[in-house]
PDB file of C-alpha atoms in Angstrom:
ATOM      1  CA  MET B   1      -4.599  27.994 -38.942  1.00 52.00           C
ATOM      2  CA  ASP B   2      -1.089  26.707 -37.827  1.00 58.00           C
ATOM      3  CA  PHE B   3      -1.948  27.279 -34.201  1.00 53.00           C
ATOM      4  CA  MET B   4      -4.963  25.249 -34.533  1.00 59.00           C
ATOM      5  CA  SER B   5      -3.182  22.447 -36.191  1.00 67.00           C
ATOM      6  CA  SER B   6      -0.560  22.482 -33.637  1.00 70.00           C
ATOM      7  CA  LYS B   7      -3.014  22.185 -30.874  1.00 72.00           C
ATOM      8  CA  SER B   8      -4.819  19.428 -32.585  1.00 77.00           C
ATOM      9  CA  ALA B   9      -1.588  17.565 -33.024  1.00 76.00           C
ATOM     10  CA  ASN B  10      -0.790  18.039 -29.295  1.00 78.00           C
ATOM     11  CA  ARG B  11      -4.089  16.701 -28.388  1.00 82.00           C
ATOM     12  CA  ILE B  12      -3.302  13.554 -30.412  1.00 85.00           C
ATOM     13  CA  VAL B  13       0.083  13.015 -29.064  1.00 84.00           C
ATOM     14  CA  LEU B  14      -1.374  13.566 -25.431  1.00 88.00           C
ATOM     15  CA  GLY B  15      -4.331  11.163 -26.242  1.00 86.00           C
ATOM     16  CA  ALA B  16      -1.813   8.490 -27.681  1.00 89.00           C
ATOM     17  CA  ILE B  17       0.434   8.768 -24.541  1.00 92.00           C
ATOM     18  CA  VAL B  18      -2.379   8.159 -22.325  1.00 91.00           C
ATOM     19  CA  VAL B  19      -3.857   5.273 -24.065  1.00 91.00           C
ATOM     20  CA  LEU B  20      -0.289   3.660 -24.070  1.00 93.00           C
ATOM     21  CA  ALA B  21      -0.073   4.364 -20.401  1.00 93.00           C
ATOM     22  CA  TYR B  22      -3.441   2.588 -19.704  1.00 90.00           C
ATOM     23  CA  ILE B  23      -2.286  -0.268 -21.812  1.00 91.00           C
ATOM     24  CA  PHE B  24       1.053  -0.667 -20.076  1.00 91.00           C
ATOM     25  CA  LEU B  25      -1.089  -0.640 -16.670  1.00 86.00           C
ATOM     26  CA  TYR B  26      -3.846  -2.727 -17.341  1.00 86.00           C
ATOM     27  CA  VAL B  27      -3.155  -5.297 -20.272  1.00 87.00           C
ATOM     28  CA  PRO B  28      -1.123  -7.248 -17.780  1.00 86.00           C
ATOM     29  CA  ILE B  29      -3.922  -7.590 -15.210  1.00 85.00           C
ATOM     30  CA  LEU B  30      -6.225  -8.475 -18.021  1.00 86.00           C
ATOM     31  CA  HIS B  31      -3.869 -10.957 -19.242  1.00 85.00           C
ATOM     32  CA  ILE B  32      -3.645 -12.611 -15.653  1.00 84.00           C
ATOM     33  CA  THR B  33      -7.386 -12.793 -15.436  1.00 85.00           C
ATOM     34  CA  LEU B  34      -7.930 -14.529 -18.655  1.00 85.00           C
ATOM     35  CA  ALA B  35      -5.030 -16.811 -18.127  1.00 84.00           C
ATOM     36  CA  SER B  36      -6.628 -18.011 -14.782  1.00 83.00           C
ATOM     37  CA  PHE B  37      -9.771 -19.424 -16.676  1.00 84.00           C
ATOM     38  CA  SER B  38      -7.588 -21.120 -19.523  1.00 81.00           C
ATOM     39  CA  ARG B  39      -6.417 -24.600 -19.868  1.00 77.00           C
ATOM     40  CA  ASP B  40      -3.172 -23.538 -21.550  1.00 75.00           C
ATOM     41  CA  ILE B  41      -0.761 -22.042 -19.065  1.00 72.00           C
ATOM     42  CA  VAL B  42       2.241 -21.020 -21.370  1.00 70.00           C
ATOM     43  CA  TRP B  43       0.168 -19.138 -23.736  1.00 73.00           C
ATOM     44  CA  PRO B  44      -3.395 -19.107 -22.897  1.00 72.00           C
ATOM     45  CA  TYR B  45      -5.029 -17.823 -26.219  1.00 78.00           C
ATOM     46  CA  PRO B  46      -7.371 -18.667 -27.340  1.00 77.00           C
ATOM     47  CA  ILE B  47      -9.050 -19.103 -24.317  1.00 76.00           C
ATOM     48  CA  ARG B  48     -10.133 -22.684 -23.449  1.00 79.00           C
ATOM     49  CA  PHE B  49     -12.245 -22.121 -20.359  1.00 81.00           C
ATOM     50  CA  THR B  50     -11.828 -23.988 -17.212  1.00 81.00           C
ATOM     51  CA  TRP B  51     -11.831 -23.593 -13.495  1.00 83.00           C
ATOM     52  CA  ASN B  52      -9.138 -25.974 -12.613  1.00 80.00           C
ATOM     53  CA  GLY B  53      -6.752 -23.092 -11.431  1.00 79.00           C
ATOM     54  CA  TYR B  54      -9.459 -22.033  -8.816  1.00 83.00           C
ATOM     55  CA  LEU B  55     -10.222 -25.520  -7.798  1.00 83.00           C
ATOM     56  CA  ALA B  56      -6.620 -26.205  -7.389  1.00 79.00           C
ATOM     57  CA  LEU B  57      -6.532 -23.013  -5.325  1.00 78.00           C
ATOM     58  CA  MET B  58      -9.244 -24.153  -3.060  1.00 80.00           C
ATOM     59  CA  LYS B  59      -7.502 -27.484  -2.538  1.00 78.00           C
ATOM     60  CA  GLY B  60      -4.132 -26.143  -1.720  1.00 69.00           C
ATOM     61  CA  SER B  61      -3.873 -25.591   2.158  1.00 70.00           C
ATOM     62  CA  ILE B  62      -0.162 -23.934   1.606  1.00 79.00           C
ATOM     63  CA  TYR B  63      -1.841 -21.070  -0.128  1.00 80.00           C
ATOM     64  CA  HIS B  64      -4.592 -20.599   2.465  1.00 82.00           C
ATOM     65  CA  GLU B  65      -1.834 -20.377   5.081  1.00 85.00           C
ATOM     66  CA  ALA B  66       0.281 -17.983   2.973  1.00 85.00           C
ATOM     67  CA  PHE B  67      -2.688 -15.765   2.172  1.00 85.00           C
ATOM     68  CA  LEU B  68      -3.478 -15.536   5.893  1.00 88.00           C
ATOM     69  CA  ASN B  69       0.054 -14.832   6.884  1.00 88.00           C
ATOM     70  CA  SER B  70       0.338 -12.096   4.386  1.00 89.00           C
ATOM     71  CA  THR B  71      -2.962 -10.699   5.371  1.00 90.00           C
ATOM     72  CA  ILE B  72      -1.736 -10.434   9.023  1.00 91.00           C
ATOM     73  CA  LEU B  73       1.701  -9.139   8.060  1.00 91.00           C
ATOM     74  CA  GLY B  74      -0.071  -6.367   5.799  1.00 90.00           C
ATOM     75  CA  LEU B  75      -2.477  -5.393   8.424  1.00 92.00           C
ATOM     76  CA  GLY B  76      -0.190  -5.335  11.173  1.00 92.00           C
ATOM     77  CA  THR B  77       2.473  -3.360   9.192  1.00 93.00           C
ATOM     78  CA  ALA B  78      -0.223  -0.838   7.971  1.00 93.00           C
ATOM     79  CA  VAL B  79      -1.899  -0.262  11.362  1.00 94.00           C
ATOM     80  CA  ILE B  80       1.502   0.508  13.111  1.00 94.00           C
ATOM     81  CA  SER B  81       3.101   2.412  10.361  1.00 93.00           C
ATOM     82  CA  THR B  82       0.047   4.579   9.733  1.00 93.00           C
ATOM     83  CA  THR B  83      -0.275   5.199  13.674  1.00 93.00           C
ATOM     84  CA  LEU B  84       3.231   6.122  14.110  1.00 93.00           C
ATOM     85  CA  ALA B  85       3.454   8.264  10.989  1.00 92.00           C
ATOM     86  CA  THR B  86       0.388  10.396  12.225  1.00 91.00           C
ATOM     87  CA  ILE B  87       2.073  10.981  15.369  1.00 90.00           C
ATOM     88  CA  ALA B  88       5.355  11.872  13.831  1.00 89.00           C
ATOM     89  CA  VAL B  89       3.979  14.174  11.303  1.00 88.00           C
ATOM     90  CA  LEU B  90       1.699  16.079  13.808  1.00 86.00           C
ATOM     91  CA  SER B  91       4.637  16.352  15.991  1.00 84.00           C
ATOM     92  CA  ILE B  92       6.993  17.545  13.459  1.00 83.00           C
ATOM     93  CA  LEU B  93       4.450  20.150  11.590  1.00 81.00           C
ATOM     94  CA  LYS B  94       2.968  21.478  14.931  1.00 78.00           C
ATOM     95  CA  TYR B  95       5.632  21.840  17.275  1.00 75.00           C
ATOM     96  CA  ARG B  96       8.730  24.016  16.449  1.00 75.00           C
ATOM     97  CA  SER B  97      12.298  22.663  17.246  1.00 73.00           C
ATOM     98  CA  ARG B  98      15.759  23.365  15.759  1.00 77.00           C
ATOM     99  CA  TYR B  99      16.324  19.834  15.281  1.00 77.00           C
ATOM    100  CA  LYS B 100      13.337  19.315  12.923  1.00 76.00           C
ATOM    101  CA  PRO B 101      15.638  18.795   9.848  1.00 78.00           C
ATOM    102  CA  LEU B 102      17.710  16.088  11.677  1.00 81.00           C
ATOM    103  CA  ILE B 103      14.534  14.354  12.882  1.00 81.00           C
ATOM    104  CA  LEU B 104      13.118  14.287   9.443  1.00 80.00           C
ATOM    105  CA  PHE B 105      16.204  13.021   7.969  1.00 81.00           C
ATOM    106  CA  LEU B 106      16.330  10.185  10.314  1.00 82.00           C
ATOM    107  CA  PHE B 107      12.677   9.511   9.767  1.00 82.00           C
ATOM    108  CA  LEU B 108      13.029   9.405   5.772  1.00 82.00           C
ATOM    109  CA  ALA B 109      16.517   7.533   5.913  1.00 82.00           C
ATOM    110  CA  PRO B 110      15.069   4.024   5.516  1.00 82.00           C
ATOM    111  CA  LEU B 111      13.744   5.079   2.265  1.00 81.00           C
ATOM    112  CA  PHE B 112      16.974   5.027   0.716  1.00 84.00           C
ATOM    113  CA  VAL B 113      18.051   1.761   2.077  1.00 80.00           C
ATOM    114  CA  ALA B 114      17.692  -1.288  -0.189  1.00 80.00           C
ATOM    115  CA  ASP B 115      15.048  -3.892   1.017  1.00 80.00           C
ATOM    116  CA  VAL B 116      17.863  -6.640   1.054  1.00 82.00           C
ATOM    117  CA  LEU B 117      20.177  -4.862   3.032  1.00 82.00           C
ATOM    118  CA  LEU B 118      17.208  -3.828   5.476  1.00 82.00           C
ATOM    119  CA  GLY B 119      16.169  -7.595   5.751  1.00 82.00           C
ATOM    120  CA  ILE B 120      19.625  -8.722   6.368  1.00 83.00           C
ATOM    121  CA  SER B 121      20.451  -6.192   8.913  1.00 82.00           C
ATOM    122  CA  THR B 122      17.236  -7.247  10.798  1.00 80.00           C
ATOM    123  CA  LEU B 123      18.056 -10.793  10.340  1.00 81.00           C
ATOM    124  CA  ILE B 124      21.665 -10.045  12.313  1.00 82.00           C
ATOM    125  CA  LEU B 125      19.948  -7.897  14.869  1.00 80.00           C
ATOM    126  CA  ASN B 126      17.118 -10.383  15.737  1.00 75.00           C
ATOM    127  CA  GLY B 127      19.136 -13.587  15.491  1.00 72.00           C
ATOM    128  CA  LEU B 128      22.559 -12.574  16.954  1.00 72.00           C
ATOM    129  CA  PHE B 129      21.818  -9.718  19.467  1.00 71.00           C
ATOM    130  CA  LEU B 130      18.205  -9.901  20.612  1.00 70.00           C
ATOM    131  CA  GLU B 131      17.985 -13.648  19.831  1.00 70.00           C
ATOM    132  CA  ILE B 132      14.490 -13.458  18.293  1.00 72.00           C
ATOM    133  CA  PRO B 133      13.397 -16.177  15.991  1.00 71.00           C
ATOM    134  CA  GLY B 134      11.853 -15.598  12.856  1.00 71.00           C
ATOM    135  CA  ASN B 135       8.199 -14.999  12.920  1.00 79.00           C
ATOM    136  CA  LEU B 136       5.387 -12.926  11.825  1.00 83.00           C
ATOM    137  CA  LEU B 137       6.044 -10.348  14.652  1.00 84.00           C
ATOM    138  CA  SER B 138       9.538  -9.691  13.738  1.00 84.00           C
ATOM    139  CA  ALA B 139       8.565  -9.555  10.188  1.00 86.00           C
ATOM    140  CA  ILE B 140       5.996  -6.762  11.086  1.00 88.00           C
ATOM    141  CA  PHE B 141       8.559  -4.820  12.560  1.00 86.00           C
ATOM    142  CA  ALA B 142      10.961  -5.087   9.942  1.00 86.00           C
ATOM    143  CA  ASN B 143       8.335  -3.992   7.471  1.00 89.00           C
ATOM    144  CA  VAL B 144       7.318  -1.036   9.610  1.00 91.00           C
ATOM    145  CA  VAL B 145      10.820   0.393   9.416  1.00 88.00           C
ATOM    146  CA  ARG B 146      10.343   0.476   5.751  1.00 87.00           C
ATOM    147  CA  ALA B 147       6.673   1.462   5.399  1.00 90.00           C
ATOM    148  CA  PHE B 148       6.634   4.051   7.974  1.00 91.00           C
ATOM    149  CA  THR B 149       8.590   6.373   5.695  1.00 91.00           C
ATOM    150  CA  TYR B 150       5.829   5.875   2.866  1.00 91.00           C
ATOM    151  CA  ALA B 151       3.004   6.669   5.400  1.00 91.00           C
ATOM    152  CA  MET B 152       4.705   9.526   6.539  1.00 90.00           C
ATOM    153  CA  LEU B 153       5.328  11.201   3.255  1.00 89.00           C
ATOM    154  CA  ILE B 154       1.600  10.677   2.410  1.00 89.00           C
ATOM    155  CA  ILE B 155       0.234  11.992   5.517  1.00 89.00           C
ATOM    156  CA  ALA B 156       2.503  14.925   5.392  1.00 87.00           C
ATOM    157  CA  THR B 157       1.038  15.945   1.951  1.00 84.00           C
ATOM    158  CA  GLN B 158      -2.265  16.485   3.643  1.00 81.00           C
ATOM    159  CA  LEU B 159      -1.237  17.910   6.762  1.00 82.00           C
ATOM    160  CA  PHE B 160       1.015  20.554   4.915  1.00 81.00           C
ATOM    161  CA  ARG B 161      -2.410  21.859   3.823  1.00 80.00           C
ATOM    162  CA  TYR B 162      -4.238  21.751   6.822  1.00 78.00           C
ATOM    163  CA  ASN B 163      -5.548  24.630   8.773  1.00 77.00           C
ATOM    164  CA  TRP B 164      -4.212  24.567  12.228  1.00 77.00           C
ATOM    165  CA  LYS B 165      -6.718  27.376  13.238  1.00 78.00           C
ATOM    166  CA  LEU B 166      -9.381  24.668  13.456  1.00 80.00           C
ATOM    167  CA  ASP B 167      -7.444  22.887  16.201  1.00 78.00           C
ATOM    168  CA  ASP B 168      -6.775  26.296  18.038  1.00 78.00           C
ATOM    169  CA  ALA B 169     -10.507  27.157  17.891  1.00 84.00           C
ATOM    170  CA  ALA B 170     -11.299  23.855  19.562  1.00 82.00           C
ATOM    171  CA  MET B 171      -8.918  24.260  22.348  1.00 81.00           C
ATOM    172  CA  VAL B 172     -10.099  27.758  22.882  1.00 78.00           C
ATOM    173  CA  PHE B 173     -13.670  26.184  23.638  1.00 78.00           C
ATOM    174  CA  GLY B 174     -12.277  23.724  26.066  1.00 80.00           C
ATOM    175  CA  ALA B 175     -11.371  20.581  23.980  1.00 79.00           C
ATOM    176  CA  GLY B 176      -8.311  18.904  25.113  1.00 80.00           C
ATOM    177  CA  PRO B 177      -5.544  17.565  22.486  1.00 80.00           C
ATOM    178  CA  ILE B 178      -7.160  13.983  22.282  1.00 83.00           C
ATOM    179  CA  ARG B 179     -10.698  15.239  21.733  1.00 84.00           C
ATOM    180  CA  THR B 180      -9.373  17.681  19.353  1.00 84.00           C
ATOM    181  CA  PHE B 181      -7.671  15.158  17.394  1.00 83.00           C
ATOM    182  CA  PHE B 182     -10.711  12.716  17.067  1.00 83.00           C
ATOM    183  CA  GLU B 183     -13.356  15.350  16.479  1.00 81.00           C
ATOM    184  CA  ILE B 184     -11.519  18.131  14.443  1.00 82.00           C
ATOM    185  CA  THR B 185      -8.307  16.858  13.017  1.00 82.00           C
ATOM    186  CA  LEU B 186      -8.825  13.071  12.105  1.00 82.00           C
ATOM    187  CA  PRO B 187     -12.280  13.824  10.099  1.00 82.00           C
ATOM    188  CA  ASN B 188     -10.308  16.212   8.175  1.00 82.00           C
ATOM    189  CA  ILE B 189      -7.300  14.269   7.434  1.00 82.00           C
ATOM    190  CA  TRP B 190      -8.554  10.707   7.267  1.00 83.00           C
ATOM    191  CA  PRO B 191      -7.923  10.395   3.346  1.00 82.00           C
ATOM    192  CA  ALA B 192      -4.429  10.581   3.902  1.00 85.00           C
ATOM    193  CA  LEU B 193      -4.560   8.055   6.639  1.00 88.00           C
ATOM    194  CA  LEU B 194      -6.521   5.902   4.363  1.00 86.00           C
ATOM    195  CA  GLY B 195      -4.165   6.374   1.437  1.00 85.00           C
ATOM    196  CA  ALA B 196      -1.354   5.634   3.807  1.00 89.00           C
ATOM    197  CA  PHE B 197      -2.796   2.534   5.126  1.00 90.00           C
ATOM    198  CA  ILE B 198      -3.502   1.226   1.785  1.00 87.00           C
ATOM    199  CA  VAL B 199      -0.118   1.605   0.462  1.00 88.00           C
ATOM    200  CA  THR B 200       1.705   0.327   3.467  1.00 91.00           C
ATOM    201  CA  PHE B 201      -0.546  -2.558   3.305  1.00 91.00           C
ATOM    202  CA  ILE B 202       0.073  -3.407  -0.325  1.00 87.00           C
ATOM    203  CA  LEU B 203       4.063  -2.935   0.297  1.00 87.00           C
ATOM    204  CA  SER B 204       4.026  -5.388   3.119  1.00 89.00           C
ATOM    205  CA  PHE B 205       1.767  -7.965   1.630  1.00 88.00           C
ATOM    206  CA  ASN B 206       3.727  -8.106  -1.517  1.00 84.00           C
ATOM    207  CA  ASN B 207       7.262  -7.756   0.213  1.00 84.00           C
ATOM    208  CA  LEU B 208       9.577 -10.769  -0.200  1.00 83.00           C
ATOM    209  CA  ASP B 209      13.045  -9.153   0.281  1.00 82.00           C
ATOM    210  CA  ILE B 210      12.445  -7.893   3.775  1.00 84.00           C
ATOM    211  CA  SER B 211       9.991 -10.898   4.779  1.00 82.00           C
ATOM    212  CA  PHE B 212      12.378 -13.488   3.420  1.00 81.00           C
ATOM    213  CA  TYR B 213      15.078 -12.882   5.933  1.00 80.00           C
ATOM    214  CA  THR B 214      12.566 -12.248   8.907  1.00 81.00           C
ATOM    215  CA  LEU B 215       9.788 -14.908   8.513  1.00 79.00           C
ATOM    216  CA  GLY B 216      11.800 -17.919   9.100  1.00 72.00           C
ATOM    217  CA  ALA B 217       9.712 -20.946   7.847  1.00 74.00           C
ATOM    218  CA  VAL B 218       6.391 -19.069   7.876  1.00 80.00           C
ATOM    219  CA  PRO B 219       4.735 -18.983   4.358  1.00 83.00           C
ATOM    220  CA  THR B 220       3.534 -15.872   2.608  1.00 84.00           C
ATOM    221  CA  MET B 221       2.056 -15.293  -0.663  1.00 82.00           C
ATOM    222  CA  PRO B 222       5.249 -13.856  -2.277  1.00 84.00           C
ATOM    223  CA  SER B 223       7.491 -16.783  -0.950  1.00 83.00           C
ATOM    224  CA  VAL B 224       4.922 -19.354  -1.935  1.00 82.00           C
ATOM    225  CA  ALA B 225       4.824 -18.024  -5.401  1.00 79.00           C
ATOM    226  CA  TRP B 226       8.352 -17.594  -5.732  1.00 80.00           C
ATOM    227  CA  GLY B 227       8.951 -20.967  -4.707  1.00 78.00           C
ATOM    228  CA  SER B 228       6.271 -22.368  -7.174  1.00 75.00           C
ATOM    229  CA  LEU B 229       7.735 -20.638 -10.079  1.00 74.00           C
ATOM    230  CA  ARG B 230      10.854 -22.714  -9.602  1.00 74.00           C
ATOM    231  CA  PHE B 231       8.895 -25.545 -10.799  1.00 71.00           C
ATOM    232  CA  GLY B 232       6.964 -23.867 -13.548  1.00 70.00           C
ATOM    233  CA  ILE B 233       4.003 -21.680 -13.770  1.00 74.00           C
ATOM    234  CA  LYS B 234       1.028 -23.360 -11.952  1.00 76.00           C
ATOM    235  CA  PRO B 235      -2.808 -22.493 -12.753  1.00 78.00           C
ATOM    236  CA  GLU B 236      -3.497 -21.428  -9.184  1.00 80.00           C
ATOM    237  CA  LEU B 237      -0.868 -18.804  -9.230  1.00 80.00           C
ATOM    238  CA  TYR B 238      -3.010 -17.065 -11.959  1.00 82.00           C
ATOM    239  CA  ALA B 239      -6.008 -17.671 -10.040  1.00 84.00           C
ATOM    240  CA  ILE B 240      -4.352 -15.839  -6.938  1.00 82.00           C
ATOM    241  CA  ALA B 241      -3.277 -13.001  -8.887  1.00 82.00           C
ATOM    242  CA  ALA B 242      -6.635 -12.575 -10.440  1.00 85.00           C
ATOM    243  CA  LEU B 243      -8.541 -12.713  -7.059  1.00 84.00           C
ATOM    244  CA  VAL B 244      -6.087 -10.150  -5.488  1.00 82.00           C
ATOM    245  CA  ASN B 245      -6.357  -7.735  -8.422  1.00 83.00           C
ATOM    246  CA  ALA B 246     -10.311  -8.235  -8.386  1.00 84.00           C
ATOM    247  CA  ALA B 247     -10.359  -7.385  -4.547  1.00 81.00           C
ATOM    248  CA  VAL B 248      -8.257  -4.311  -5.113  1.00 78.00           C
ATOM    249  CA  LEU B 249     -10.351  -3.124  -7.969  1.00 82.00           C
ATOM    250  CA  LEU B 250     -13.588  -3.746  -5.982  1.00 84.00           C
ATOM    251  CA  CYS B 251     -12.182  -1.686  -3.064  1.00 76.00           C
ATOM    252  CA  LEU B 252     -11.284   1.056  -5.371  1.00 77.00           C
ATOM    253  CA  ALA B 253     -14.722   0.992  -7.095  1.00 82.00           C
ATOM    254  CA  VAL B 254     -16.577   1.163  -3.622  1.00 78.00           C
ATOM    255  CA  MET B 255     -14.507   4.125  -2.699  1.00 73.00           C
ATOM    256  CA  PHE B 256     -15.218   6.046  -5.994  1.00 76.00           C
ATOM    257  CA  VAL B 257     -18.921   5.293  -5.635  1.00 79.00           C
ATOM    258  CA  LEU B 258     -18.848   6.664  -2.148  1.00 70.00           C
ATOM    259  CA  MET B 259     -17.129   9.786  -3.038  1.00 68.00           C
ATOM    260  CA  ARG B 260     -19.252  10.519  -6.031  1.00 74.00           C
ATOM    261  CA  SER B 261     -22.270  10.112  -4.142  1.00 70.00           C
ATOM    262  CA  GLY B 262     -20.824  12.567  -1.196  1.00 61.00           C
ATOM    263  CA  THR B 263     -21.113   9.700   1.380  1.00 54.00           C
ATOM    264  CA  VAL B 264     -17.481  10.415   2.077  1.00 54.00           C
ATOM    265  CA  GLY B 265     -15.481  13.426   1.306  1.00 52.00           C
ATOM    266  CA  PHE B 266     -12.094  14.748   0.922  1.00 52.00           C
ATOM    267  CA  GLY B 267     -11.393  16.517   4.400  1.00 50.00           C
ATOM    268  CA  TYR B 268     -11.053  20.109   4.945  1.00 48.00           C
ATOM    269  CA  LYS B 269     -11.103  22.386   1.984  1.00 50.00           C
ATOM    270  CA  GLU B 270      -9.941  26.204   1.986  1.00 50.00           C
ATOM    271  CA  GLY B 271     -12.888  28.623   1.923  1.00 47.00           C
ATOM    272  CA  ARG B 272     -15.589  26.093   2.958  1.00 44.00           C
ATOM    273  CA  ASP B 273     -18.331  27.746   4.777  1.00 42.00           C
ATOM    274  CA  ASP B 274     -19.693  24.697   6.776  1.00 42.00           C
TER     275      ASP B 274
END
């Protein structure tokens, strides 16, 4: 009897923790979404419905330019980081070398450097030594240094469980390294690559510390939002946040539906016969 009551108490505690975690994660998102439709900015409750925030967002050209720049920054960083991380992880795990611990340390070292220091050091390198002006390209390269480590860790978790015998079998039957990667390895590890791409895109899209020192006068979403907050919260800031959250949730919902329907899978699984 005591065991059953203790088990029920544990379930209640765990359930309460889960509920609190969901509240902590999603109540701010819900608040921003509701506030984007309210006339009152400081405290939007009760909701007095209006489209003013979205109309102001459509008219503000600075937000359009900032969104485009942030998207380019995020996509460029994600593509380069995911590609380089894939090559690095494949090389480290597939080939033996006595310098492997040192190589891993050098690859993961930027993870422990503060974003501000990374941004300042990139600014000094570009401005004083390379004489490269602040622009999107220099910001992409600076963000790659930071995002690469995250992409590498995500991809490594998938490749640690990968069955390398699949690649060996393809090689035995005459497939070259490139064909083996695209026809055997990539279909089995694509979830990790997609995860690395999404994470690095979000990190660079939202980054302010690194981009602030490397972009010069190029506006991005974080810099525009930061600059706008100096003059108080504007309705269009709520609208931007609500639209970005909606886009992320939509992508997650599409991925969930595709995985539940079996349209896409999770790659290689041990013991699978097909």
